[in-house]
Coordinates of N, CA and C in Angstrom, one line a residue:
A8 N 105.4 -38.4 85.8 CA 104.5 -39.5 86.0 C 103.6 -39.8 84.7
E9 N 103.1 -38.7 84.1 CA 102.3 -38.9 82.9 C 103.1 -39.4 81.8
S10 N 104.4 -39.0 81.7 CA 105.3 -39.5 80.6 C 105.5 -41.0 80.7
E11 N 105.4 -41.5 81.9 CA 105.6 -43.0 82.1 C 104.4 -43.7 81.6
L12 N 103.3 -43.1 81.5 CA 102.1 -43.8 81.0 C 102.1 -44.0 79.5
K13 N 102.9 -43.1 78.7 CA 102.9 -43.3 77.3 C 103.7 -44.5 76.9
E14 N 103.2 -45.3 76.1 CA 103.9 -46.6 75.7 C 104.2 -46.5 74.2
P15 N 105.5 -46.5 73.9 CA 105.9 -46.3 72.4 C 105.4 -47.5 71.6
V16 N 105.3 -48.7 72.1 CA 104.9 -49.8 71.3 C 103.4 -49.6 70.9
V17 N 102.6 -49.1 71.9 CA 101.2 -48.9 71.6 C 101.0 -47.8 70.5
E18 N 101.8 -46.7 70.7 CA 101.8 -45.7 69.7 C 102.2 -46.2 68.3
A19 N 103.2 -47.0 68.3 CA 103.6 -47.6 67.0 C 102.6 -48.5 66.4
L20 N 101.9 -49.3 67.2 CA 100.8 -50.1 66.7 C 99.7 -49.3 66.2
I21 N 99.3 -48.2 66.8 CA 98.3 -47.4 66.4 C 98.6 -46.8 65.0
Q22 N 99.9 -46.4 64.8 CA 100.3 -45.8 63.5 C 100.3 -46.9 62.5
I23 N 100.8 -48.1 62.8 CA 100.8 -49.1 61.8 C 99.4 -49.6 61.4
L24 N 98.6 -49.8 62.3 CA 97.3 -50.3 62.1 C 96.4 -49.3 61.4
G25 N 96.7 -48.0 61.6 CA 96.0 -46.9 61.0 C 96.2 -46.8 59.5
R26 N 97.3 -47.4 59.0 CA 97.6 -47.3 57.6 C 96.7 -48.1 56.7
D27 N 96.2 -47.5 55.7 CA 95.4 -48.2 54.7 C 96.2 -48.6 53.5
N28 N 97.2 -47.8 53.2 CA 98.0 -48.0 52.0 C 99.3 -48.8 52.3
I29 N 99.7 -49.6 51.3 CA 101.0 -50.3 51.4 C 102.1 -49.3 51.1
P30 N 103.1 -49.2 51.9 CA 104.2 -48.2 51.6 C 104.8 -48.5 50.3
E31 N 105.3 -47.5 49.6 CA 106.0 -47.7 48.3 C 107.3 -48.3 48.6
V32 N 107.5 -49.4 47.9 CA 108.8 -50.2 48.1 C 109.4 -50.3 46.7
K33 N 110.7 -50.1 46.7 CA 111.5 -50.3 45.4 C 112.0 -51.7 45.4
V34 N 111.6 -52.4 44.3 CA 112.1 -53.8 44.2 C 113.0 -53.9 43.0
T35 N 114.1 -54.6 43.1 CA 115.0 -54.8 42.0 C 114.7 -56.0 41.1
C36 N 114.8 -55.8 39.8 CA 114.6 -56.9 38.9 C 115.6 -58.0 39.2
D37 N 115.0 -59.2 39.3 CA 115.9 -60.4 39.5 C 115.8 -61.4 38.4
S38 N 115.6 -60.9 37.2 CA 115.6 -61.8 36.1 C 117.0 -62.4 35.8
R39 N 117.0 -63.4 34.9 CA 118.3 -64.0 34.6 C 119.3 -63.1 34.0
I40 N 118.8 -62.0 33.4 CA 119.7 -61.1 32.8 C 120.4 -60.2 33.9
Q41 N 119.8 -60.1 35.0 CA 120.4 -59.4 36.2 C 120.7 -58.0 35.8
C42 N 119.8 -57.3 35.3 CA 120.0 -55.9 34.8 C 120.1 -54.9 36.0
G43 N 119.4 -55.3 37.1 CA 119.4 -54.4 38.3 C 118.4 -53.3 38.3
G44 N 117.6 -53.3 37.2 CA 116.6 -52.2 37.1 C 115.5 -52.3 38.2
E45 N 114.6 -51.3 38.2 CA 113.5 -51.4 39.2 C 112.4 -52.2 38.6
A46 N 112.0 -53.2 39.4 CA 111.0 -54.1 38.9 C 109.6 -53.5 39.1
H47 N 108.7 -53.8 38.1 CA 107.3 -53.3 38.2 C 106.4 -54.5 38.0
H48 N 106.9 -55.7 37.7 CA 106.1 -56.8 37.4 C 106.6 -58.1 38.1
W49 N 105.7 -59.0 38.2 CA 105.9 -60.3 38.9 C 105.4 -61.4 38.1
C50 N 106.3 -62.4 37.8 CA 105.9 -63.6 37.2 C 105.8 -64.7 38.2
P51 N 104.6 -65.2 38.6 CA 104.4 -66.2 39.6 C 104.9 -67.6 39.1
K52 N 104.9 -67.8 37.8 CA 105.3 -69.1 37.3 C 106.8 -69.3 37.6
C53 N 107.7 -68.3 37.4 CA 109.1 -68.5 37.7 C 109.5 -67.7 38.9
E54 N 108.5 -67.1 39.7 CA 108.8 -66.4 40.9 C 109.9 -65.4 40.7
T55 N 109.7 -64.5 39.7 CA 110.7 -63.5 39.4 C 110.1 -62.1 39.3
H56 N 110.8 -61.2 39.8 CA 110.5 -59.8 39.7 C 111.1 -59.3 38.4
L57 N 110.4 -58.5 37.6 CA 110.8 -58.1 36.3 C 110.7 -56.6 36.1
C58 N 111.7 -55.9 35.5 CA 111.6 -54.5 35.1 C 110.8 -54.5 33.7
D59 N 110.5 -53.4 33.2 CA 109.8 -53.3 31.9 C 110.6 -53.9 30.8
E60 N 111.9 -53.7 30.7 CA 112.7 -54.3 29.6 C 112.8 -55.8 29.7
C61 N 113.0 -56.3 30.9 CA 113.1 -57.7 31.1 C 111.8 -58.4 30.9
L62 N 110.7 -57.7 31.2 CA 109.3 -58.2 30.9 C 109.2 -58.5 29.4
D63 N 109.6 -57.5 28.6 CA 109.6 -57.7 27.1 C 110.3 -59.0 26.7
Q64 N 111.5 -59.2 27.2 CA 112.3 -60.4 26.9 C 111.6 -61.6 27.4
H65 N 111.0 -61.5 28.6 CA 110.4 -62.7 29.2 C 109.2 -63.1 28.4
S66 N 108.5 -62.2 27.7 CA 107.3 -62.6 27.0 C 107.7 -63.1 25.6
I67 N 108.9 -63.0 25.1 CA 109.2 -63.5 23.8 C 110.2 -64.7 23.8
L68 N 110.8 -65.0 25.0 CA 111.7 -66.1 25.1 C 110.9 -67.4 25.0
P69 N 111.4 -68.4 24.3 CA 110.6 -69.6 24.1 C 110.2 -70.3 25.4
F70 N 111.0 -70.4 26.4 CA 110.7 -71.1 27.6 C 109.9 -70.3 28.6
T71 N 109.7 -69.0 28.3 CA 108.8 -68.2 29.3 C 107.7 -67.5 28.6
T72 N 107.5 -67.7 27.3 CA 106.5 -67.0 26.5 C 105.1 -67.4 27.0
K73 N 104.9 -68.6 27.5 CA 103.6 -69.0 28.0 C 103.2 -68.4 29.4
H74 N 104.2 -67.8 30.0 CA 104.0 -67.2 31.3 C 103.3 -65.8 31.2
H75 N 103.3 -65.3 30.0 CA 102.8 -63.9 29.8 C 101.4 -63.6 30.4
D76 N 100.5 -64.6 30.3 CA 99.1 -64.5 30.8 C 99.1 -64.3 32.4
Q77 N 100.1 -64.9 33.0 CA 100.1 -64.8 34.5 C 100.9 -63.7 35.1
V78 N 101.7 -63.0 34.3 CA 102.5 -61.9 34.8 C 101.6 -60.8 35.3
M79 N 101.9 -60.2 36.4 CA 101.1 -59.1 37.0 C 101.9 -58.0 37.5
R80 N 101.3 -56.8 37.6 CA 102.0 -55.7 38.1 C 102.3 -55.9 39.6
L81 N 103.3 -55.4 40.1 CA 103.7 -55.6 41.6 C 102.5 -55.1 42.5
D82 N 101.9 -54.0 42.1 CA 100.8 -53.5 43.0 C 99.7 -54.5 43.1
Q83 N 99.4 -55.2 42.0 CA 98.4 -56.3 42.0 C 98.9 -57.4 42.9
K84 N 100.1 -57.8 42.8 CA 100.7 -58.9 43.6 C 100.5 -58.6 45.1
W85 N 100.9 -57.3 45.4 CA 100.8 -56.9 46.8 C 99.4 -56.8 47.4
S86 N 98.4 -56.6 46.5 CA 97.1 -56.4 46.9 C 96.5 -57.8 47.2
Q87 N 97.1 -58.9 46.7 CA 96.7 -60.2 47.0 C 97.5 -60.7 48.2
M88 N 97.0 -60.7 49.4 CA 97.7 -61.0 50.6 C 98.2 -62.4 50.6
E89 N 99.5 -62.6 50.6 CA 100.1 -63.9 50.7 C 101.1 -64.0 51.8
G90 N 101.5 -65.1 52.2 CA 102.6 -65.3 53.1 C 103.5 -66.3 52.6
M91 N 104.6 -66.6 53.4 CA 105.5 -67.6 53.0 C 105.2 -68.9 53.7
C92 N 105.3 -70.0 52.9 CA 105.0 -71.3 53.4 C 106.0 -71.6 54.6
S93 N 105.5 -72.1 55.6 CA 106.4 -72.4 56.8 C 107.4 -73.5 56.6
F94 N 107.2 -74.2 55.5 CA 108.1 -75.3 55.2 C 109.1 -75.1 54.1
C95 N 108.6 -74.5 53.0 CA 109.5 -74.4 51.8 C 109.7 -72.9 51.3
D96 N 109.2 -72.0 52.0 CA 109.3 -70.5 51.7 C 108.7 -70.1 50.4
R97 N 107.8 -70.9 49.9 CA 107.1 -70.4 48.7 C 105.9 -69.4 49.1
E98 N 105.6 -68.5 48.3 CA 104.5 -67.6 48.6 C 103.2 -68.3 48.3
T99 N 102.3 -68.1 49.2 CA 101.0 -68.8 49.1 C 99.9 -68.0 49.9
P100 N 98.7 -68.1 49.4 CA 97.6 -67.4 50.2 C 96.9 -68.4 51.2
N101 N 97.5 -69.6 51.4 CA 96.8 -70.6 52.2 C 97.3 -70.6 53.7
Y102 N 96.3 -70.7 54.6 CA 96.6 -70.7 56.0 C 95.9 -71.9 56.6
C103 N 96.7 -72.8 57.2 CA 96.1 -74.0 57.8 C 95.6 -73.7 59.2
E104 N 94.2 -73.8 59.3 CA 93.6 -73.4 60.6 C 93.9 -74.4 61.7
D105 N 94.1 -75.7 61.4 CA 94.4 -76.6 62.4 C 95.8 -76.4 63.0
C106 N 96.8 -76.1 62.2 CA 98.2 -76.0 62.7 C 98.5 -74.5 63.0
Q107 N 97.7 -73.6 62.5 CA 97.8 -72.1 62.6 C 99.2 -71.7 62.0
I108 N 99.4 -72.2 60.7 CA 100.6 -71.8 60.0 C 100.2 -71.6 58.5
I109 N 101.1 -70.9 57.8 CA 100.9 -70.7 56.4 C 101.6 -71.9 55.7
V110 N 100.8 -72.5 54.7 CA 101.3 -73.7 54.1 C 100.9 -73.6 52.6
C111 N 101.9 -73.9 51.7 CA 101.6 -73.9 50.3 C 100.8 -75.2 49.9
E112 N 100.3 -75.3 48.7 CA 99.5 -76.4 48.2 C 100.4 -77.7 48.3
R113 N 101.6 -77.6 47.8 CA 102.5 -78.8 47.7 C 102.7 -79.4 49.1
C114 N 103.1 -78.5 50.1 CA 103.4 -79.0 51.4 C 102.1 -79.4 52.1
A115 N 101.0 -78.8 51.8 CA 99.7 -79.2 52.4 C 99.3 -80.6 52.1
L116 N 99.7 -81.1 50.9 CA 99.4 -82.5 50.5 C 100.1 -83.5 51.4
Q117 N 101.2 -83.1 52.0 CA 102.0 -84.1 52.7 C 101.4 -84.3 54.1
E118 N 101.3 -83.3 54.9 CA 100.9 -83.5 56.3 C 99.6 -82.8 56.7
H119 N 99.0 -82.1 55.8 CA 97.8 -81.3 56.1 C 96.5 -81.7 55.3
K120 N 96.5 -82.9 54.8 CA 95.4 -83.4 53.9 C 94.1 -83.2 54.5
T121 N 93.9 -83.5 55.7 CA 92.5 -83.4 56.3 C 92.2 -82.1 57.1
H122 N 93.2 -81.2 57.0 CA 93.0 -80.0 57.8 C 92.1 -78.9 57.1
Q123 N 91.6 -78.0 57.9 CA 90.8 -76.9 57.4 C 91.8 -75.8 57.0
F124 N 91.4 -75.1 55.8 CA 92.3 -74.0 55.3 C 91.4 -72.7 55.2
S125 N 92.1 -71.6 55.3 CA 91.5 -70.3 55.0 C 92.5 -69.5 54.2
E126 N 92.2 -68.3 53.9 CA 93.2 -67.4 53.2 C 94.0 -66.6 54.2
V127 N 95.2 -66.4 53.9 CA 96.1 -65.6 54.7 C 95.5 -64.2 55.0
E128 N 94.9 -63.7 53.9 CA 94.3 -62.3 54.0 C 93.2 -62.3 55.0
K129 N 92.4 -63.3 55.1 CA 91.3 -63.4 56.1 C 91.9 -63.4 57.5
K130 N 93.0 -64.2 57.7 CA 93.6 -64.3 59.0 C 94.2 -62.9 59.4
V131 N 94.8 -62.3 58.5 CA 95.4 -60.9 58.7 C 94.3 -60.0 59.2
K132 N 93.2 -60.0 58.5 CA 92.1 -59.1 58.8 C 91.5 -59.4 60.2
E133 N 91.4 -60.7 60.5 CA 91.0 -61.1 61.9 C 91.9 -60.6 62.9
R134 N 93.2 -60.8 62.7 CA 94.2 -60.4 63.7 C 94.2 -58.9 63.8
R135 N 94.1 -58.2 62.7 CA 94.0 -56.8 62.7 C 92.9 -56.3 63.6
E136 N 91.7 -56.9 63.5 CA 90.6 -56.5 64.3 C 90.9 -56.8 65.8
V137 N 91.5 -57.9 66.1 CA 91.9 -58.2 67.5 C 92.8 -57.1 68.0
F138 N 93.9 -56.7 67.2 CA 94.8 -55.7 67.6 C 94.1 -54.3 67.8
E139 N 93.2 -54.0 66.9 CA 92.4 -52.8 67.0 C 91.6 -52.7 68.3
M140 N 91.0 -53.8 68.7 CA 90.2 -53.9 69.9 C 91.2 -53.7 71.1
F141 N 92.3 -54.4 71.0 CA 93.3 -54.3 72.1 C 93.8 -52.8 72.2
I142 N 94.1 -52.2 71.1 CA 94.6 -50.8 71.1 C 93.5 -49.9 71.7
K143 N 92.2 -50.1 71.3 CA 91.2 -49.3 71.9 C 91.1 -49.5 73.4
E144 N 91.2 -50.7 73.9 CA 91.2 -50.9 75.3 C 92.4 -50.2 76.0
V145 N 93.6 -50.3 75.4 CA 94.7 -49.7 76.0 C 94.5 -48.2 76.0
K146 N 94.0 -47.6 74.9 CA 93.8 -46.2 74.9 C 92.8 -45.7 75.9
D147 N 91.7 -46.5 76.1 CA 90.7 -46.2 77.1 C 91.3 -46.3 78.5
E148 N 92.1 -47.3 78.8 CA 92.8 -47.4 80.1 C 93.8 -46.2 80.3
Y149 N 94.4 -45.8 79.2 CA 95.4 -44.7 79.3 C 94.6 -43.4 79.7
E150 N 93.4 -43.2 79.0 CA 92.6 -42.0 79.4 C 92.2 -42.1 80.8
V151 N 91.8 -43.2 81.3 CA 91.4 -43.4 82.7 C 92.5 -43.1 83.6
C152 N 93.7 -43.6 83.3 CA 94.9 -43.3 84.1 C 95.3 -41.8 84.1
K153 N 95.2 -41.2 82.9 CA 95.5 -39.8 82.8 C 94.5 -39.0 83.6
R154 N 93.2 -39.3 83.6 CA 92.2 -38.6 84.4 C 92.5 -38.8 85.9
K155 N 92.8 -40.0 86.3 CA 93.0 -40.3 87.7 C 94.3 -39.6 88.2
T156 N 95.3 -39.5 87.3 CA 96.5 -38.8 87.6 C 96.3 -37.4 87.9
Q157 N 95.4 -36.8 87.0 CA 95.1 -35.4 87.1 C 94.3 -35.2 88.4
E158 N 93.4 -36.1 88.8 CA 92.6 -36.0 90.0 C 93.5 -36.0 91.2
L159 N 94.5 -37.0 91.2 CA 95.5 -37.1 92.3 C 96.3 -35.8 92.4
K160 N 96.7 -35.2 91.3 CA 97.5 -34.0 91.4 C 96.7 -32.9 92.0
E161 N 95.4 -32.8 91.6 CA 94.5 -31.8 92.2 C 94.3 -32.1 93.7
E162 N 94.2 -33.3 94.1 CA 94.0 -33.6 95.5 C 95.3 -33.3 96.3
L163 N 96.4 -33.6 95.7 CA 97.7 -33.2 96.3 C 97.9 -31.7 96.5
E164 N 97.4 -31.0 95.5 CA 97.5 -29.5 95.7 C 96.6 -29.0 96.8
K165 N 95.5 -29.6 96.9 CA 94.5 -29.3 98.0 C 95.2 -29.6 99.4
V166 N 95.8 -30.7 99.5 CA 96.5 -31.1 100.7 C 97.6 -30.2 101.1
K167 N 98.4 -29.7 100.1 CA 99.5 -28.8 100.3 C 99.0 -27.5 100.8
V168 N 97.9 -27.0 100.4 CA 97.3 -25.7 100.8 C 96.8 -25.8 102.2

């Protein structure tokens, strides 16, 4: 009976929401050279993951040399919460409050001109807070159910005697 009360989805949510650190992820360099090395950098201008060697090439090639100011380490990129545009799959930090979707600047100019926007990161934090409250409520209910189950077991034992 008590094992039926445990919910794996709730337990998984508790574990996920309890994490403060982004898990370490290996990203492959996807530069034009296609070296296949481990990427540590991101060029937002060409939307390319770069390993250290390809970054050196990227900073001296005539058509990408001006990107050097914008290149960032992957850990910096991941700390800036972004999502994928619902229309064109570009990464963007913009969330359309009216439509409740992620929209890049380019797509926003078409159908979302008059809409209110916020940052994806803000929406994620808001949703996280909602999930945390939900998890707390579920945990509290679980404890109540556990206590009542124990009380019923004790009552059942009394009746048997």
